[in-house]
Tab-separated table of N, CA and C in Angstrom:
chain	number	residue	atom	x	y	z
A	284	LEU	N	94.621	115.362	101.878
A	284	LEU	CA	94.561	114.818	100.527
A	284	LEU	C	93.936	115.807	99.558
A	285	ARG	N	92.896	116.449	100.012
A	285	ARG	CA	92.245	117.455	99.175
A	285	ARG	C	93.227	118.578	98.844
A	286	ASP	N	94.014	119.001	99.830
A	286	ASP	CA	94.927	120.124	99.640
A	286	ASP	C	96.028	119.845	98.617
A	287	ILE	N	96.376	118.570	98.410
A	287	ILE	CA	97.428	118.255	97.436
A	287	ILE	C	96.853	117.823	96.087
A	288	GLY	N	95.533	117.859	95.943
A	288	GLY	CA	94.913	117.530	94.662
A	288	GLY	C	94.687	116.050	94.437
A	289	TRP	N	94.612	115.283	95.502
A	289	TRP	CA	94.374	113.836	95.388
A	289	TRP	C	92.939	113.620	94.926
A	290	SER	N	92.761	112.816	93.881
A	290	SER	CA	91.435	112.681	93.272
A	290	SER	C	90.707	111.394	93.640
A	291	GLY	N	91.224	110.659	94.605
A	291	GLY	CA	90.545	109.438	95.030
A	291	GLY	C	89.361	109.733	95.938
A	292	ASP	N	88.744	108.676	96.426
A	292	ASP	CA	87.563	108.775	97.286
A	292	ASP	C	88.021	108.895	98.748
A	293	ARG	N	87.969	110.100	99.291
A	293	ARG	CA	88.423	110.329	100.670
A	293	ARG	C	87.590	109.564	101.683
A	294	SER	N	86.322	109.316	101.386
A	294	SER	CA	85.495	108.542	102.321
A	294	SER	C	85.970	107.085	102.378
A	295	ALA	N	86.490	106.550	101.275
A	295	ALA	CA	87.040	105.187	101.284
A	295	ALA	C	88.273	105.118	102.181
A	296	ILE	N	89.076	106.161	102.162
A	296	ILE	CA	90.268	106.208	103.019
A	296	ILE	C	89.848	106.330	104.484
A	297	ALA	N	88.862	107.137	104.759
A	297	ALA	CA	88.359	107.272	106.128
A	297	ALA	C	87.851	105.929	106.644
A	298	GLU	N	87.159	105.173	105.791
A	298	GLU	CA	86.682	103.839	106.176
A	298	GLU	C	87.842	102.893	106.452
A	299	MET	N	88.889	102.938	105.615
A	299	MET	CA	90.086	102.111	105.850
A	299	MET	C	90.693	102.426	107.207
A	300	LEU	N	90.825	103.691	107.492
A	300	LEU	CA	91.415	104.102	108.768
A	300	LEU	C	90.562	103.641	109.939
A	301	ASP	N	89.250	103.852	109.848
A	301	ASP	CA	88.348	103.481	110.943
A	301	ASP	C	88.271	101.975	111.164
A	302	ARG	N	88.326	101.202	110.097
A	302	ARG	CA	88.146	99.753	110.200
A	302	ARG	C	89.443	99.006	110.490
A	303	TYR	N	90.548	99.425	109.897
A	303	TYR	CA	91.784	98.652	109.982
A	303	TYR	C	92.891	99.330	110.786
A	304	ALA	N	93.152	100.601	110.543
A	304	ALA	CA	94.285	101.270	111.182
A	304	ALA	C	94.179	101.268	112.693
A	305	VAL	N	92.972	101.302	113.222
A	305	VAL	CA	92.785	101.338	114.674
A	305	VAL	C	93.287	100.066	115.360
A	306	LYS	N	93.503	99.004	114.614
A	306	LYS	CA	93.985	97.730	115.174
A	306	LYS	C	95.498	97.738	115.403
A	307	PHE	N	96.173	98.750	114.867
A	307	PHE	CA	97.636	98.810	114.901
A	307	PHE	C	98.110	99.960	115.776
A	308	ASP	N	99.402	99.949	116.086
A	308	ASP	CA	99.970	100.998	116.927
A	308	ASP	C	100.298	102.264	116.157
A	309	TYR	N	100.717	102.130	114.913
A	309	TYR	CA	100.948	103.310	114.092
A	309	TYR	C	100.864	102.948	112.611
A	310	THR	N	100.674	103.970	111.796
A	310	THR	CA	100.505	103.778	110.353
A	310	THR	C	101.376	104.772	109.590
A	311	VAL	N	101.646	104.415	108.358
A	311	VAL	CA	102.361	105.298	107.434
A	311	VAL	C	101.524	105.337	106.162
A	312	CYS	N	101.284	106.518	105.653
A	312	CYS	CA	100.485	106.671	104.432
A	312	CYS	C	101.411	106.877	103.239
A	313	ASN	N	101.055	106.254	102.119
A	313	ASN	CA	101.818	106.396	100.873
A	313	ASN	C	100.911	106.960	99.795
A	314	ILE	N	101.395	107.936	99.086
A	314	ILE	CA	100.708	108.408	97.882
A	314	ILE	C	101.734	108.400	96.756
A	315	HIS	N	101.257	108.270	95.544
A	315	HIS	CA	102.142	108.248	94.386
A	315	HIS	C	102.033	109.566	93.648
A	316	ILE	N	103.187	110.138	93.394
A	316	ILE	CA	103.231	111.410	92.700
A	316	ILE	C	104.062	111.233	91.437
A	317	GLY	N	103.444	111.454	90.301
A	317	GLY	CA	104.140	111.463	89.020
A	317	GLY	C	104.043	112.872	88.489
A	318	ARG	N	103.532	112.996	87.298
A	318	ARG	CA	103.245	114.349	86.795
A	318	ARG	C	102.107	114.968	87.584
A	319	ASN	N	101.255	114.086	88.108
A	319	ASN	CA	100.131	114.505	88.946
A	319	ASN	C	100.128	113.633	90.191
A	320	VAL	N	99.310	113.997	91.154
A	320	VAL	CA	99.093	113.144	92.313
A	320	VAL	C	98.145	112.037	91.848
A	321	LEU	N	98.590	110.797	91.909
A	321	LEU	CA	97.793	109.681	91.409
A	321	LEU	C	96.705	109.303	92.417
A	322	PRO	N	95.582	108.757	91.937
A	322	PRO	CA	94.460	108.437	92.832
A	322	PRO	C	94.609	107.091	93.546
A	323	SER	N	95.831	106.762	93.962
A	323	SER	CA	96.054	105.559	94.765
A	323	SER	C	96.535	105.980	96.143
A	324	PHE	N	96.403	105.082	97.086
A	324	PHE	CA	96.738	105.406	98.470
A	324	PHE	C	97.157	104.117	99.157
A	325	GLY	N	98.311	104.128	99.797
A	325	GLY	CA	98.770	102.975	100.563
A	325	GLY	C	98.753	103.284	102.042
A	326	LEU	N	98.307	102.319	102.823
A	326	LEU	CA	98.270	102.473	104.272
A	326	LEU	C	99.079	101.338	104.885
A	327	GLU	N	100.304	101.660	105.346
A	327	GLU	CA	101.149	100.676	106.017
A	327	GLU	C	100.799	100.686	107.496
A	328	MET	N	100.601	99.489	108.054
A	328	MET	CA	100.136	99.375	109.442
A	328	MET	C	101.122	98.516	110.239
A	329	TYR	N	101.582	99.066	111.364
A	329	TYR	CA	102.636	98.448	112.160
A	329	TYR	C	102.201	98.238	113.609
A	330	LEU	N	102.786	97.214	114.229
A	330	LEU	CA	102.684	97.029	115.665
A	330	LEU	C	104.027	97.412	116.276
A	331	LYS	N	103.998	98.061	117.433
A	331	LYS	CA	105.231	98.450	118.115
A	331	LYS	C	106.103	97.231	118.345
A	332	GLU	N	107.387	97.439	118.240
A	332	GLU	CA	108.391	96.412	118.507
A	332	GLU	C	108.228	95.179	117.618
A	333	MET	N	107.543	95.341	116.498
A	333	MET	CA	107.330	94.245	115.545
A	333	MET	C	106.804	92.978	116.235
A	334	LYS	N	105.840	93.165	117.132
A	334	LYS	CA	105.282	92.030	117.865
A	334	LYS	C	104.688	91.018	116.888
A	335	GLN	N	104.987	89.758	117.120
A	335	GLN	CA	104.613	88.689	116.207
A	335	GLN	C	103.403	87.906	116.727
A	336	PRO	N	102.747	87.155	115.836
A	336	PRO	CA	101.518	86.444	116.208
A	336	PRO	C	101.629	85.552	117.442
A	337	GLY	N	102.757	84.910	117.661
A	337	GLY	CA	102.896	84.051	118.839
A	337	GLY	C	102.875	84.788	120.161
A	338	TRP	N	103.147	86.111	120.117
A	338	TRP	CA	103.225	86.910	121.337
A	338	TRP	C	102.241	88.064	121.357
A	339	GLU	N	101.552	88.287	120.267
A	339	GLU	CA	100.631	89.420	120.186
A	339	GLU	C	99.254	88.944	119.744
A	340	PRO	N	98.290	88.898	120.680
A	340	PRO	CA	96.961	88.373	120.355
A	340	PRO	C	96.179	89.206	119.326
A	341	ARG	N	96.552	90.464	119.107
A	341	ARG	CA	95.833	91.268	118.111
A	341	ARG	C	95.953	90.692	116.697
A	342	TRP	N	97.024	89.959	116.418
A	342	TRP	CA	97.171	89.392	115.072
A	342	TRP	C	96.001	88.481	114.712
A	343	SER	N	95.533	87.701	115.661
A	343	SER	CA	94.402	86.802	115.404
A	343	SER	C	93.167	87.602	114.995
A	344	GLU	N	92.891	88.665	115.715
A	344	GLU	CA	91.755	89.540	115.398
A	344	GLU	C	91.944	90.222	114.037
A	345	ILE	N	93.158	90.670	113.776
A	345	ILE	CA	93.456	91.339	112.506
A	345	ILE	C	93.255	90.380	111.340
A	346	PHE	N	93.814	89.173	111.442
A	346	PHE	CA	93.678	88.199	110.358
A	346	PHE	C	92.223	87.784	110.168
A	347	SER	N	91.489	87.613	111.255
A	347	SER	CA	90.067	87.261	111.143
A	347	SER	C	89.293	88.343	110.403
A	348	LEU	N	89.584	89.591	110.709
A	348	LEU	CA	88.923	90.713	110.040
A	348	LEU	C	89.254	90.733	108.548
A	349	LEU	N	90.527	90.559	108.212
A	349	LEU	CA	90.932	90.571	106.807
A	349	LEU	C	90.296	89.422	106.032
A	350	VAL	N	90.223	88.244	106.647
A	350	VAL	CA	89.594	87.094	105.997
A	350	VAL	C	88.103	87.357	105.808
A	351	SER	N	87.434	87.835	106.856
A	351	SER	CA	85.985	88.071	106.754
A	351	SER	C	85.648	89.163	105.732
A	352	ASP	N	86.571	90.106	105.532
A	352	ASP	CA	86.346	91.176	104.553
A	352	ASP	C	86.815	90.791	103.146
A	353	GLY	N	87.310	89.574	102.990
A	353	GLY	CA	87.750	89.102	101.679
A	353	GLY	C	89.081	89.682	101.218
A	354	LEU	N	89.872	90.201	102.150
A	354	LEU	CA	91.164	90.786	101.795
A	354	LEU	C	92.327	89.816	101.958
A	355	ALA	N	92.070	88.675	102.585
A	355	ALA	CA	93.112	87.666	102.784
A	355	ALA	C	92.461	86.292	102.812
A	356	LEU	N	93.246	85.304	102.420
A	356	LEU	CA	92.800	83.915	102.520
A	356	LEU	C	93.241	83.352	103.852
A	357	GLU	N	92.369	82.565	104.469
A	357	GLU	CA	92.696	82.001	105.779
A	357	GLU	C	93.980	81.174	105.731
A	358	ARG	N	94.161	80.394	104.669
A	358	ARG	CA	95.364	79.557	104.589
A	358	ARG	C	96.634	80.404	104.487
A	359	LYS	N	96.550	81.573	103.874
A	359	LYS	CA	97.726	82.439	103.806
A	359	LYS	C	98.022	83.070	105.165
A	360	CYS	N	96.987	83.440	105.897
A	360	CYS	CA	97.183	83.972	107.254
A	360	CYS	C	97.795	82.901	108.150
A	361	THR	N	97.287	81.681	108.043
A	361	THR	CA	97.830	80.564	108.818
A	361	THR	C	99.301	80.342	108.459
A	362	GLY	N	99.619	80.438	107.171
A	362	GLY	CA	101.006	80.293	106.733
A	362	GLY	C	101.907	81.375	107.294
A	363	LEU	N	101.426	82.617	107.334
A	363	LEU	CA	102.222	83.702	107.917
A	363	LEU	C	102.473	83.476	109.399
A	364	VAL	N	101.451	83.032	110.104
A	364	VAL	CA	101.603	82.765	111.542
A	364	VAL	C	102.639	81.660	111.746
A	365	GLY	N	102.565	80.608	110.933
A	365	GLY	CA	103.517	79.507	111.048
A	365	GLY	C	104.935	79.903	110.686
A	366	TYR	N	105.079	80.896	109.849
A	366	TYR	CA	106.387	81.375	109.413
A	366	TYR	C	107.118	82.121	110.536
A	367	CYS	N	106.372	82.779	111.391
A	367	CYS	CA	106.955	83.630	112.424
A	367	CYS	C	107.555	82.817	113.556
A	368	GLY	N	108.719	83.226	114.000
A	368	GLY	CA	109.331	82.587	115.160
A	368	GLY	C	110.830	82.781	115.192
A	369	LYS	N	111.457	82.080	116.117
A	369	LYS	CA	112.911	82.124	116.196
A	369	LYS	C	113.427	80.751	116.583
A	370	ARG	N	114.592	80.450	116.087
A	370	ARG	CA	115.218	79.171	116.383
A	370	ARG	C	116.724	79.354	116.321
A	371	THR	N	117.417	78.406	116.869
A	371	THR	CA	118.865	78.439	116.850
A	371	THR	C	119.366	77.665	115.640
A	372	ILE	N	120.300	78.252	114.922
A	372	ILE	CA	120.958	77.549	113.829
A	372	ILE	C	122.456	77.547	114.112
A	373	HIS	N	123.134	76.587	113.554
A	373	HIS	CA	124.582	76.475	113.785
A	373	HIS	C	125.313	76.597	112.457
A	374	ARG	N	126.135	77.604	112.349
A	374	ARG	CA	127.029	77.772	111.206
A	374	ARG	C	128.442	77.711	111.779
A	375	LEU	N	129.196	78.739	111.638
A	375	LEU	CA	130.508	78.782	112.294
A	375	LEU	C	130.366	78.917	113.803
A	376	TYR	N	129.236	79.447	114.223
A	376	TYR	CA	128.910	79.607	115.640
A	376	TYR	C	127.388	79.639	115.733
A	377	PRO	N	126.807	79.397	116.914
A	377	PRO	CA	125.339	79.406	117.026
A	377	PRO	C	124.780	80.802	116.773
A	378	MET	N	123.654	80.845	116.073
A	378	MET	CA	122.977	82.104	115.777
A	378	MET	C	121.492	81.920	115.972
A	379	LYS	N	120.816	83.023	116.286
A	379	LYS	CA	119.356	83.029	116.315
A	379	LYS	C	118.873	83.391	114.922
A	380	TYR	N	117.969	82.585	114.404
A	380	TYR	CA	117.338	82.847	113.111
A	380	TYR	C	115.923	83.301	113.433
A	381	ILE	N	115.610	84.540	113.072
A	381	ILE	CA	114.332	85.149	113.429
A	381	ILE	C	113.558	85.428	112.149
A	382	SER	N	112.298	85.024	112.127
A	382	SER	CA	111.448	85.319	110.965
A	382	SER	C	110.136	85.907	111.467
A	383	GLY	N	109.617	86.869	110.734
A	383	GLY	CA	108.384	87.485	111.197
A	383	GLY	C	107.770	88.450	110.213
A	384	ILE	N	106.655	89.006	110.638
A	384	ILE	CA	105.903	89.979	109.845
A	384	ILE	C	106.402	91.374	110.213
A	385	ASN	N	106.752	92.151	109.216
A	385	ASN	CA	107.147	93.525	109.455
A	385	ASN	C	105.916	94.426	109.546
A	386	HIS	N	105.050	94.363	108.528
A	386	HIS	CA	103.835	95.175	108.539
A	386	HIS	C	102.871	94.678	107.477
A	387	LEU	N	101.657	95.169	107.551
A	387	LEU	CA	100.654	94.937	106.518
A	387	LEU	C	100.414	96.255	105.801
A	388	LYS	N	100.020	96.138	104.543
A	388	LYS	CA	99.732	97.343	103.769
A	388	LYS	C	98.428	97.148	103.003
A	389	LEU	N	97.534	98.100	103.155
A	389	LEU	CA	96.319	98.145	102.350
A	389	LEU	C	96.540	99.136	101.225
A	390	VAL	N	96.085	98.768	100.035
A	390	VAL	CA	96.263	99.639	98.871
A	390	VAL	C	94.902	99.934	98.271
A	391	TYR	N	94.601	101.214	98.199
A	391	TYR	CA	93.388	101.703	97.541
A	391	TYR	C	93.801	102.240	96.181
A	392	ARG	N	93.093	101.808	95.151
A	392	ARG	CA	93.249	102.378	93.805
A	392	ARG	C	91.855	102.713	93.304
A	393	LYS	N	91.678	103.920	92.888
A	393	LYS	CA	90.377	104.366	92.409
A	393	LYS	C	89.863	103.409	91.330
A	394	GLY	N	88.654	102.881	91.549
A	394	GLY	CA	88.035	101.978	90.590
A	394	GLY	C	88.435	100.521	90.724
A	395	SER	N	89.250	100.173	91.712
A	395	SER	CA	89.692	98.788	91.926
A	395	SER	C	89.356	98.345	93.340
A	396	PRO	N	89.258	97.032	93.554
A	396	PRO	CA	89.015	96.556	94.922
A	396	PRO	C	90.216	96.845	95.828
A	397	LEU	N	89.945	96.995	97.099
A	397	LEU	CA	90.996	97.176	98.101
A	397	LEU	C	91.901	95.949	98.086
A	398	GLU	N	93.177	96.163	98.284
A	398	GLU	CA	94.172	95.098	98.221
A	398	GLU	C	94.959	95.075	99.529
A	399	CYS	N	95.338	93.879	99.996
A	399	CYS	CA	96.118	93.745	101.223
A	399	CYS	C	97.413	93.008	100.913
A	400	LYS	N	98.513	93.517	101.459
A	400	LYS	CA	99.830	92.903	101.273
A	400	LYS	C	100.473	92.717	102.646
A	401	ALA	N	101.229	91.636	102.788
A	401	ALA	CA	102.000	91.405	104.009
A	401	ALA	C	103.476	91.518	103.655
A	402	TYR	N	104.216	92.202	104.488
A	402	TYR	CA	105.657	92.333	104.317
A	402	TYR	C	106.319	91.580	105.460
A	403	PHE	N	107.167	90.644	105.100
A	403	PHE	CA	107.784	89.792	106.110
A	403	PHE	C	109.254	89.612	105.782
A	404	GLY	N	109.991	89.058	106.709
A	404	GLY	CA	111.416	88.871	106.459
A	404	GLY	C	112.076	88.034	107.522
A	405	THR	N	113.389	87.938	107.398
A	405	THR	CA	114.195	87.159	108.339
A	405	THR	C	115.436	87.950	108.709
A	406	MET	N	116.029	87.559	109.812
A	406	MET	CA	117.336	88.089	110.179
A	406	MET	C	118.038	87.066	111.052
A	407	MET	N	119.336	87.140	111.072
A	407	MET	CA	120.125	86.276	111.941
A	407	MET	C	120.866	87.162	112.923
A	408	ARG	N	120.915	86.704	114.163
A	408	ARG	CA	121.618	87.453	115.198
A	408	ARG	C	122.604	86.540	115.885
A	409	LYS	N	123.776	87.032	116.081
A	409	LYS	CA	124.812	86.286	116.768
A	409	LYS	C	124.476	86.198	118.253
A	410	PHE	N	124.685	85.040	118.829
A	410	PHE	CA	124.486	84.881	120.270
A	410	PHE	C	125.505	85.714	121.018
A	411	THR	N	125.089	86.262	122.144
A	411	THR	CA	126.013	86.819	123.106
A	411	THR	C	125.776	86.065	124.398
A	412	ILE	N	126.791	85.902	125.162
A	412	ILE	CA	126.699	85.103	126.390
A	412	ILE	C	125.615	85.618	127.316
A	413	ASP	N	125.490	86.932	127.480
A	413	ASP	CA	124.512	87.480	128.404
A	413	ASP	C	123.102	87.540	127.815
A	414	LYS	N	122.934	87.292	126.527
A	414	LYS	CA	121.612	87.376	125.911
A	414	LYS	C	121.293	86.113	125.118
A	415	ILE	N	121.571	84.987	125.681
A	415	ILE	CA	121.383	83.735	124.946
A	415	ILE	C	119.911	83.431	124.686
A	416	ASP	N	118.992	84.002	125.454
A	416	ASP	CA	117.569	83.724	125.257
A	416	ASP	C	116.863	84.777	124.419
A	417	ASP	N	117.545	85.761	123.910
A	417	ASP	CA	116.893	86.789	123.071
A	417	ASP	C	116.357	86.195	121.811
């Protein structure tokens, strides 16, 4: 960050990495570049294979940490957990409807409180005879 002229607080980023990134399998860093390198920093945090709360116990620990640090509301974490899952729907043919969390993102902006965002989505998959339980 220093080498590209980033003017934010590098110790704040180190704290984000030490406290939150270690809970995930991998991270992606975002910086904004306009005429200058802006003093904001995004940290996208992912679990391998997009493991969801019903099958990945780390989500409970992650949500508890975010709530205790004031970065998330407990009711919103509960709502995200309830949103995740899969079910069968019937249209022209049976399909699996899958909903889940893609990743979380922490956003640092110089002079502002740390911000947390959840990215989630859905997809539908056609049944195949040999993979009816996927």
